PDB file of C-alpha atoms in Angstrom:
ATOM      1  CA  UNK A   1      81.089  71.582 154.826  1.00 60.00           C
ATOM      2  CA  UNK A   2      81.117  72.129 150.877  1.00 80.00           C
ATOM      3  CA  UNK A   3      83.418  69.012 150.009  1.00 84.00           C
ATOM      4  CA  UNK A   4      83.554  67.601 153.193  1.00 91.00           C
ATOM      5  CA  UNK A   5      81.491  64.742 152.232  1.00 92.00           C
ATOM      6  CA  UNK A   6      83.337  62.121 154.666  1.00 93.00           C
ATOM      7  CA  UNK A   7      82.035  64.552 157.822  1.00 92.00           C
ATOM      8  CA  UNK A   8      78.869  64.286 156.479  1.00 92.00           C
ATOM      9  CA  UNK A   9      78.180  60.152 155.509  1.00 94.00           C
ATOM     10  CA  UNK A  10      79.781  59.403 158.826  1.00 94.00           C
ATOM     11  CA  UNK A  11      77.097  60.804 160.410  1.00 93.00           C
ATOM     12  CA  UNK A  12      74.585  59.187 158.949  1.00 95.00           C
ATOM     13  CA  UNK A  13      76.537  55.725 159.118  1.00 95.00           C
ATOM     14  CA  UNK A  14      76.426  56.499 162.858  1.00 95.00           C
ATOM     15  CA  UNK A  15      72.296  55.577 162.863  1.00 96.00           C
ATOM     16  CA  UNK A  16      71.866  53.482 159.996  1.00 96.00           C
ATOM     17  CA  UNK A  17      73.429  50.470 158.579  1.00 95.00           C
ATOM     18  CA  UNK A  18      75.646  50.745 155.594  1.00 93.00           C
ATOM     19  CA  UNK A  19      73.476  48.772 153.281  1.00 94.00           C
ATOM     20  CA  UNK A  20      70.627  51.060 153.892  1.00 96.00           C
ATOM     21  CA  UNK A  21      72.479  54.512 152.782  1.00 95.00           C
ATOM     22  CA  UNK A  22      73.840  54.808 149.366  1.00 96.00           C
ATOM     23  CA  UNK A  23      75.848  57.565 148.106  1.00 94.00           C
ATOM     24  CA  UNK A  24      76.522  58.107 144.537  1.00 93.00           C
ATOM     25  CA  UNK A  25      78.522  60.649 142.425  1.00 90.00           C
ATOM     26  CA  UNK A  26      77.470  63.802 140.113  1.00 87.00           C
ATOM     27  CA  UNK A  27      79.541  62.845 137.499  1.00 87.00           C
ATOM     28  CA  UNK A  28      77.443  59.299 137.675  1.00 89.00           C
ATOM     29  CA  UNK A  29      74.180  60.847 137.033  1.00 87.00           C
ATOM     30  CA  UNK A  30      75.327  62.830 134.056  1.00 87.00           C
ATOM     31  CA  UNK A  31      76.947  60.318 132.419  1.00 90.00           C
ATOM     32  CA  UNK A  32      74.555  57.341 132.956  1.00 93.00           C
ATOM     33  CA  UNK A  33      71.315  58.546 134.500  1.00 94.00           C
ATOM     34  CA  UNK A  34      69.053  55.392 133.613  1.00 95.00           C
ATOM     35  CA  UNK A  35      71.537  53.202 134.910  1.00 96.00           C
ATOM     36  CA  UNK A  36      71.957  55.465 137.974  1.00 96.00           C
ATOM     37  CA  UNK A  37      68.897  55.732 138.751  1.00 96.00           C
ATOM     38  CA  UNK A  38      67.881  52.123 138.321  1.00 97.00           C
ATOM     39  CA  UNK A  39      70.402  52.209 141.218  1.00 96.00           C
ATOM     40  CA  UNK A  40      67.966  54.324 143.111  1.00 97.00           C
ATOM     41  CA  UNK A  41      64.953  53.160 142.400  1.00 97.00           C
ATOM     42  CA  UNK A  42      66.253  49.536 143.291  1.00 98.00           C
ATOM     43  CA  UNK A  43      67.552  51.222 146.565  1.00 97.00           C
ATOM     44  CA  UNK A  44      64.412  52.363 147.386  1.00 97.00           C
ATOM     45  CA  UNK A  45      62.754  49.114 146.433  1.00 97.00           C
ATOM     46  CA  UNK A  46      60.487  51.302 144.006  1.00 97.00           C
ATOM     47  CA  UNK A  47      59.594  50.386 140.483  1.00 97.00           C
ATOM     48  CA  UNK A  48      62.017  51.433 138.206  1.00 97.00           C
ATOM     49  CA  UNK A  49      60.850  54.826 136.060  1.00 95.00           C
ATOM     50  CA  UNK A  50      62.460  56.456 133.080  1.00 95.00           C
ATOM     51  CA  UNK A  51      62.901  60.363 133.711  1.00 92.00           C
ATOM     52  CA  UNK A  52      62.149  61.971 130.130  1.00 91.00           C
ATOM     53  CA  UNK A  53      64.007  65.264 130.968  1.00 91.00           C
ATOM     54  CA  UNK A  54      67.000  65.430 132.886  1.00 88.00           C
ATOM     55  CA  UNK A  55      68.656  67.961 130.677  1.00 89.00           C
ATOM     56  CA  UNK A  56      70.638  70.603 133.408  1.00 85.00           C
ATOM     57  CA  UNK A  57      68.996  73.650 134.815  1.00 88.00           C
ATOM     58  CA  UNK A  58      70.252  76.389 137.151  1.00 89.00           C
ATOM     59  CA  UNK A  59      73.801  75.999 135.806  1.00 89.00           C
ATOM     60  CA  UNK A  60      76.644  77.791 135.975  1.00 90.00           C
ATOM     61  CA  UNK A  61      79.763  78.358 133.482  1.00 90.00           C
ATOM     62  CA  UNK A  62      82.950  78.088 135.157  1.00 90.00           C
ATOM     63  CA  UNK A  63      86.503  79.550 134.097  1.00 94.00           C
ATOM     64  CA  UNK A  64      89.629  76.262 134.007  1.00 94.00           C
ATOM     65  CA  UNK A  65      91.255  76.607 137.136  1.00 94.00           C
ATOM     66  CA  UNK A  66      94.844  77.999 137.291  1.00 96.00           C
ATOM     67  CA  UNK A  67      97.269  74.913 138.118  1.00 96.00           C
ATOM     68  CA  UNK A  68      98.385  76.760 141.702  1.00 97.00           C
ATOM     69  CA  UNK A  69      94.849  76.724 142.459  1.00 96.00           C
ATOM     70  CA  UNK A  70      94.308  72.867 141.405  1.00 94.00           C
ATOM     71  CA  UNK A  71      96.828  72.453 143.650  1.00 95.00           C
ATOM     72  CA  UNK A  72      96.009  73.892 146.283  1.00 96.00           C
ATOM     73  CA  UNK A  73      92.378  72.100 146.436  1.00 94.00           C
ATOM     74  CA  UNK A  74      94.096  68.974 145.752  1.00 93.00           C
ATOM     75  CA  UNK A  75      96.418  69.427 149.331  1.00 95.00           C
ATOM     76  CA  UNK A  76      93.572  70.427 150.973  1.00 94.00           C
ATOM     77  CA  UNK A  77      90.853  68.043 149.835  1.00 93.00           C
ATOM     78  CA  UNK A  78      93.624  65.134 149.678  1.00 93.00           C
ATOM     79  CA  UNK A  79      93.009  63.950 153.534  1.00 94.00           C
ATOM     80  CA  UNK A  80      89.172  64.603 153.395  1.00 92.00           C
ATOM     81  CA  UNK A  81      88.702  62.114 150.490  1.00 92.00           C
ATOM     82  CA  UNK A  82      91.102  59.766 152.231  1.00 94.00           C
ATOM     83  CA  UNK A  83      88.229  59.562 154.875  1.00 93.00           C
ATOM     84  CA  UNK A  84      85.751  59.298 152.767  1.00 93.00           C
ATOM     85  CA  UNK A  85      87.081  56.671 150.486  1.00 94.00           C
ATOM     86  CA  UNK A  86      87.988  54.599 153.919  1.00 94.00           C
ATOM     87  CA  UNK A  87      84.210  54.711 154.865  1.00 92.00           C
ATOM     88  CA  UNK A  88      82.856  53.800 151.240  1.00 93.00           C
ATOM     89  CA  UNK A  89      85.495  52.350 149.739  1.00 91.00           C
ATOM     90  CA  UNK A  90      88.570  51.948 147.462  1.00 90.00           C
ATOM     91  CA  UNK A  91      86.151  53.637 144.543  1.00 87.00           C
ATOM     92  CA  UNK A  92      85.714  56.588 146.294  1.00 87.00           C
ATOM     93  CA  UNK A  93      89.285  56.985 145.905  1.00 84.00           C
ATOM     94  CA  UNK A  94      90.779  60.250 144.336  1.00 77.00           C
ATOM     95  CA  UNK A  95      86.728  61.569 143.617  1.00 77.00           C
ATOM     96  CA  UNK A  96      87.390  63.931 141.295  1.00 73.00           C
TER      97      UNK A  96
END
């Protein structure tokens, strides 16, 4: 179900209310973690809390993908994040 997020969330919105469940992107974190996770926290009605080192671990270096191969993720993925962007939202358009 790598990808597959929309098969996933619905799940979940299937036993709890959409207010309660919040789903946020990679990209998010790594760009703006405080602000992310000031998300979080607030989610989780916890005190908000600075985390001192996020830096990556367990990473991997990946090669650019060949344009065929773009592609063909794209074709496939394309109806999967249609899904997912109808149960979150117009900003869950396109993901990635």
């Amino acid at each position: 179900s790598r990808g597959l997020y929309a098969l996933q969330i619905k799940s979940w919105l299937e036993h709890f209310p959409r207010k309660d469940v919040l789903v946020l992107k990679l990209e998010e974190f790594k760009s703006n973690l405080d602000s992310v996770m000031d998300l979080v926290w607030d989610h989780v009605e916890l005190p908000r809390y600075r985390i001192e080192d996020a830096s990556p671990r367990n990473t991997r270096h990946y090669e650019p993908l060949e344009p065929a191969t773009r592609e063909l993720l794209h074709r496939f993925y394309e109806p999967h994040n249609a899904r997912l962007e109808s149960l979150l939202g117009a900003e869950w358009r396109n993901p990635w």
